[in-house]
CSV table of N, CA and C in Angstrom, one decimal:
chain,number,residue,atom,x,y,z
T,1,UNK,N,94.5,76.1,142.2
T,1,UNK,CA,94.0,75.6,141.0
T,1,UNK,C,92.8,75.2,141.3
T,2,UNK,N,91.6,75.0,140.4
T,2,UNK,CA,90.4,74.4,140.4
T,2,UNK,C,91.0,72.9,139.9
T,3,UNK,N,89.8,72.4,140.2
T,3,UNK,CA,89.8,70.9,139.6
T,3,UNK,C,89.6,71.2,138.0
T,4,UNK,N,89.0,71.9,137.3
T,4,UNK,CA,88.7,71.9,136.0
T,4,UNK,C,90.4,72.5,135.4
T,5,UNK,N,90.7,73.5,135.9
T,5,UNK,CA,92.1,73.6,135.4
T,5,UNK,C,93.1,72.7,135.5
T,6,UNK,N,93.2,72.0,136.4
T,6,UNK,CA,94.2,70.9,136.4
T,6,UNK,C,93.8,69.5,135.3
T,7,UNK,N,92.6,69.4,135.1
T,7,UNK,CA,91.9,68.5,134.4
T,7,UNK,C,92.2,69.0,132.8
T,8,UNK,N,92.5,70.2,132.6
T,8,UNK,CA,92.5,70.8,131.2
T,8,UNK,C,93.9,70.8,131.1
T,9,UNK,N,94.8,71.1,132.1
T,9,UNK,CA,96.6,71.0,131.9
T,9,UNK,C,96.7,69.5,131.7
T,10,UNK,N,96.3,68.5,131.9
T,10,UNK,CA,96.4,67.2,132.1
T,10,UNK,C,96.1,66.8,130.7
T,11,UNK,N,95.2,67.2,130.4
T,11,UNK,CA,94.3,66.7,128.9
T,11,UNK,C,95.5,67.3,127.8
T,12,UNK,N,95.9,68.4,128.0
T,12,UNK,CA,96.8,69.4,126.8
T,12,UNK,C,98.2,68.5,127.3
T,13,UNK,N,99.0,68.1,128.1
T,13,UNK,CA,100.2,67.4,128.4
T,13,UNK,C,100.0,66.1,127.6
T,14,UNK,N,98.8,65.5,127.8
T,14,UNK,CA,98.7,64.0,127.2
T,14,UNK,C,97.6,63.8,126.0
T,15,UNK,N,97.7,64.8,125.2
T,15,UNK,CA,97.1,65.1,124.2
T,15,UNK,C,97.0,63.6,123.2
T,16,UNK,N,98.5,63.4,123.1
T,16,UNK,CA,98.9,62.5,122.3
T,16,UNK,C,98.8,61.0,122.7
T,17,UNK,N,99.2,60.7,124.2
T,17,UNK,CA,99.3,59.7,124.4
T,17,UNK,C,98.8,60.0,126.0
T,18,UNK,N,98.6,58.7,126.2
T,18,UNK,CA,98.1,58.6,127.8
T,18,UNK,C,99.5,58.4,128.6
T,19,UNK,N,99.0,58.1,129.9
T,19,UNK,CA,100.5,57.8,130.8
T,19,UNK,C,101.0,56.5,130.4
T,20,UNK,N,100.2,55.4,130.1
T,20,UNK,CA,100.3,54.1,130.1
T,20,UNK,C,101.4,53.9,128.5
T,21,UNK,N,100.9,54.6,127.5
T,21,UNK,CA,101.5,54.7,126.3
T,21,UNK,C,102.7,55.3,126.2
T,22,UNK,N,102.5,56.4,127.0
T,22,UNK,CA,104.2,57.2,127.3
T,22,UNK,C,105.0,56.3,127.9
T,23,UNK,N,104.5,55.8,129.0
T,23,UNK,CA,105.6,54.7,129.6
T,23,UNK,C,106.3,53.5,128.9
T,24,UNK,N,105.3,52.9,128.2
T,24,UNK,CA,105.5,51.9,127.0
T,24,UNK,C,106.8,52.8,126.1
T,25,UNK,N,106.5,53.7,125.6
T,25,UNK,CA,107.3,54.4,124.4
T,25,UNK,C,108.7,54.8,125.2
T,26,UNK,N,108.7,55.1,126.7
T,26,UNK,CA,109.9,55.5,127.2
T,26,UNK,C,110.7,54.3,127.3
T,27,UNK,N,110.1,53.3,127.7
T,27,UNK,CA,110.8,52.1,128.1
T,27,UNK,C,111.2,51.6,126.7
T,28,UNK,N,110.6,51.2,125.7
T,28,UNK,CA,111.3,50.9,124.5
T,28,UNK,C,112.2,51.9,123.8
T,29,UNK,N,112.1,53.1,124.3
T,29,UNK,CA,113.7,53.7,123.7
T,29,UNK,C,114.5,53.3,124.6
T,30,UNK,N,114.1,53.3,126.0
T,30,UNK,CA,115.5,52.8,126.7
T,30,UNK,C,116.0,51.4,126.6
T,31,UNK,N,115.3,50.5,126.4
T,31,UNK,CA,115.6,49.1,126.2
T,31,UNK,C,116.5,49.1,124.5
T,32,UNK,N,115.8,50.0,123.7
T,32,UNK,CA,116.8,49.9,122.3
T,32,UNK,C,117.9,50.4,122.4
T,33,UNK,N,117.9,51.6,123.1
T,33,UNK,CA,119.6,52.3,123.2
T,33,UNK,C,120.2,51.2,124.0
T,34,UNK,N,119.8,50.2,125.3
T,34,UNK,CA,120.8,49.5,125.7
T,34,UNK,C,121.1,48.6,125.0
T,35,UNK,N,120.4,48.0,124.2
T,35,UNK,CA,120.7,47.1,123.2
T,35,UNK,C,121.7,47.5,122.5
T,36,UNK,N,121.6,48.6,121.8
T,36,UNK,CA,122.4,49.5,120.6
T,36,UNK,C,124.2,49.6,121.5
T,37,UNK,N,123.9,49.9,122.6
T,37,UNK,CA,125.2,50.2,123.4
T,37,UNK,C,126.0,49.0,123.5
T,38,UNK,N,125.2,47.8,124.2
T,38,UNK,CA,125.9,46.6,124.4
T,38,UNK,C,126.5,45.8,123.2
T,39,UNK,N,125.7,46.1,121.9
T,39,UNK,CA,126.2,45.5,120.8
T,39,UNK,C,127.5,46.4,120.2
T,40,UNK,N,127.3,47.6,120.4
T,40,UNK,CA,128.3,48.4,119.7
T,40,UNK,C,129.6,48.1,120.8
T,41,UNK,N,129.6,48.5,121.7
T,41,UNK,CA,130.8,47.9,123.0
T,41,UNK,C,131.3,46.9,122.6
T,42,UNK,N,130.2,45.9,122.5
T,42,UNK,CA,131.0,44.3,122.2
T,42,UNK,C,131.8,44.5,120.8
T,43,UNK,N,131.2,45.1,119.8
T,43,UNK,CA,132.0,44.8,118.5
T,43,UNK,C,133.1,45.8,118.6
T,44,UNK,N,132.9,46.9,119.4
T,44,UNK,CA,134.3,47.8,119.4
T,44,UNK,C,135.3,47.3,119.9
T,45,UNK,N,135.4,46.3,121.4
T,45,UNK,CA,136.2,46.0,121.8
T,45,UNK,C,136.8,44.8,120.9
T,46,UNK,N,135.9,44.3,120.3
T,46,UNK,CA,136.7,43.1,119.1
T,46,UNK,C,137.5,43.6,118.4
T,47,UNK,N,137.1,44.9,117.9
T,47,UNK,CA,137.6,45.5,117.0
T,47,UNK,C,139.0,46.0,117.3
T,48,UNK,N,139.0,46.7,118.8
T,48,UNK,CA,140.1,47.1,119.6
T,48,UNK,C,141.2,46.1,119.8
T,49,UNK,N,141.0,44.8,120.1
T,49,UNK,CA,141.9,43.4,120.1
T,49,UNK,C,142.3,43.3,118.6
T,50,UNK,N,141.8,43.4,117.6
T,50,UNK,CA,142.3,42.5,116.4
T,50,UNK,C,142.7,44.0,115.6
T,51,UNK,N,143.2,45.1,116.3
T,51,UNK,CA,144.2,46.1,115.7
T,51,UNK,C,143.4,46.4,114.5
T,52,UNK,N,141.7,46.7,114.4
T,52,UNK,CA,141.1,47.4,113.1
T,52,UNK,C,140.8,48.6,113.5
T,53,UNK,N,140.3,49.6,113.2
T,53,UNK,CA,140.0,51.0,113.0
T,53,UNK,C,138.7,50.8,114.1
T,54,UNK,N,138.2,51.8,115.0
T,54,UNK,CA,137.1,51.7,116.0
T,54,UNK,C,136.1,53.1,115.4
T,55,UNK,N,136.9,54.0,114.8
T,55,UNK,CA,136.0,55.2,114.4
T,55,UNK,C,134.6,54.8,113.9
T,56,UNK,N,134.5,53.8,113.4
T,56,UNK,CA,132.7,53.4,112.6
T,56,UNK,C,131.8,52.9,113.4
T,57,UNK,N,132.3,52.6,114.7
T,57,UNK,CA,131.6,52.1,115.5
T,57,UNK,C,130.9,53.5,116.7
T,58,UNK,N,132.3,54.2,116.8
T,58,UNK,CA,131.4,55.5,117.5
T,58,UNK,C,131.0,56.2,117.1
T,59,UNK,N,130.7,56.0,115.7
T,59,UNK,CA,130.0,57.2,114.8
T,59,UNK,C,128.8,56.6,114.7
T,60,UNK,N,128.2,55.4,114.9
T,60,UNK,CA,127.0,54.4,114.7
T,60,UNK,C,126.5,55.1,116.1
T,61,UNK,N,127.0,54.8,117.1
T,61,UNK,CA,126.7,55.1,118.7
T,61,UNK,C,126.2,56.6,118.5
T,62,UNK,N,127.0,57.5,118.1
T,62,UNK,CA,126.7,58.8,118.3
T,62,UNK,C,125.4,59.3,117.1
T,63,UNK,N,125.3,58.7,116.1
T,63,UNK,CA,124.6,58.8,115.2
T,63,UNK,C,123.1,58.5,115.9
T,64,UNK,N,123.0,57.4,116.6
T,64,UNK,CA,121.8,57.2,117.4
T,64,UNK,C,121.6,57.7,118.3
T,65,UNK,N,122.3,58.2,119.4
T,65,UNK,CA,122.3,59.2,120.3
T,65,UNK,C,121.6,61.0,119.8
T,66,UNK,N,122.0,61.0,118.6
T,66,UNK,CA,121.8,62.4,118.1
T,66,UNK,C,120.4,62.1,117.6
T,67,UNK,N,119.9,61.0,116.6
T,67,UNK,CA,118.8,60.7,116.1
T,67,UNK,C,117.5,60.8,117.2
T,68,UNK,N,117.9,60.5,118.3
T,68,UNK,CA,117.1,59.9,119.6
T,68,UNK,C,117.0,61.3,120.2
T,69,UNK,N,117.9,61.8,120.5
T,69,UNK,CA,117.8,63.3,121.3
T,69,UNK,C,117.1,64.3,119.9
T,70,UNK,N,117.3,64.5,119.2
T,70,UNK,CA,116.7,65.4,118.2
T,70,UNK,C,115.0,65.0,118.1
T,71,UNK,N,114.7,63.6,118.0
T,71,UNK,CA,113.4,63.6,117.8
T,71,UNK,C,112.7,63.8,119.0
T,72,UNK,N,113.6,63.4,120.3
T,72,UNK,CA,112.6,64.0,121.5
T,72,UNK,C,112.6,65.6,121.5
T,73,UNK,N,113.3,66.2,121.2
T,73,UNK,CA,113.6,67.6,121.0
T,73,UNK,C,112.2,68.2,120.2
T,74,UNK,N,112.1,67.4,119.0
T,74,UNK,CA,111.2,68.1,118.1
T,74,UNK,C,110.0,67.9,118.6
T,75,UNK,N,109.4,67.0,119.4
T,75,UNK,CA,108.4,66.3,119.8
T,75,UNK,C,107.8,67.1,121.0
T,76,UNK,N,108.8,67.4,121.6
T,76,UNK,CA,108.3,68.2,122.9
T,76,UNK,C,108.2,69.6,122.7
T,77,UNK,N,108.6,70.2,121.7
T,77,UNK,CA,108.8,71.7,121.3
T,77,UNK,C,107.2,71.4,120.5
């Protein structure tokens, strides 16, 4: 590949965000997901020890994962 082809390919791949913005976006999603996981699991264990149903916590966790994955899928296509 020539220099111009490489530059054009990079411009197409990064047309919405530069590398810094993309890294910040990825990190924010990671930290947000980590926070959700920690909160849900603490609340999940609390509900297990107090003999309350836990399916609502699992559905919140699943919904969060589904929405995040679907968004990334739609953006990447």
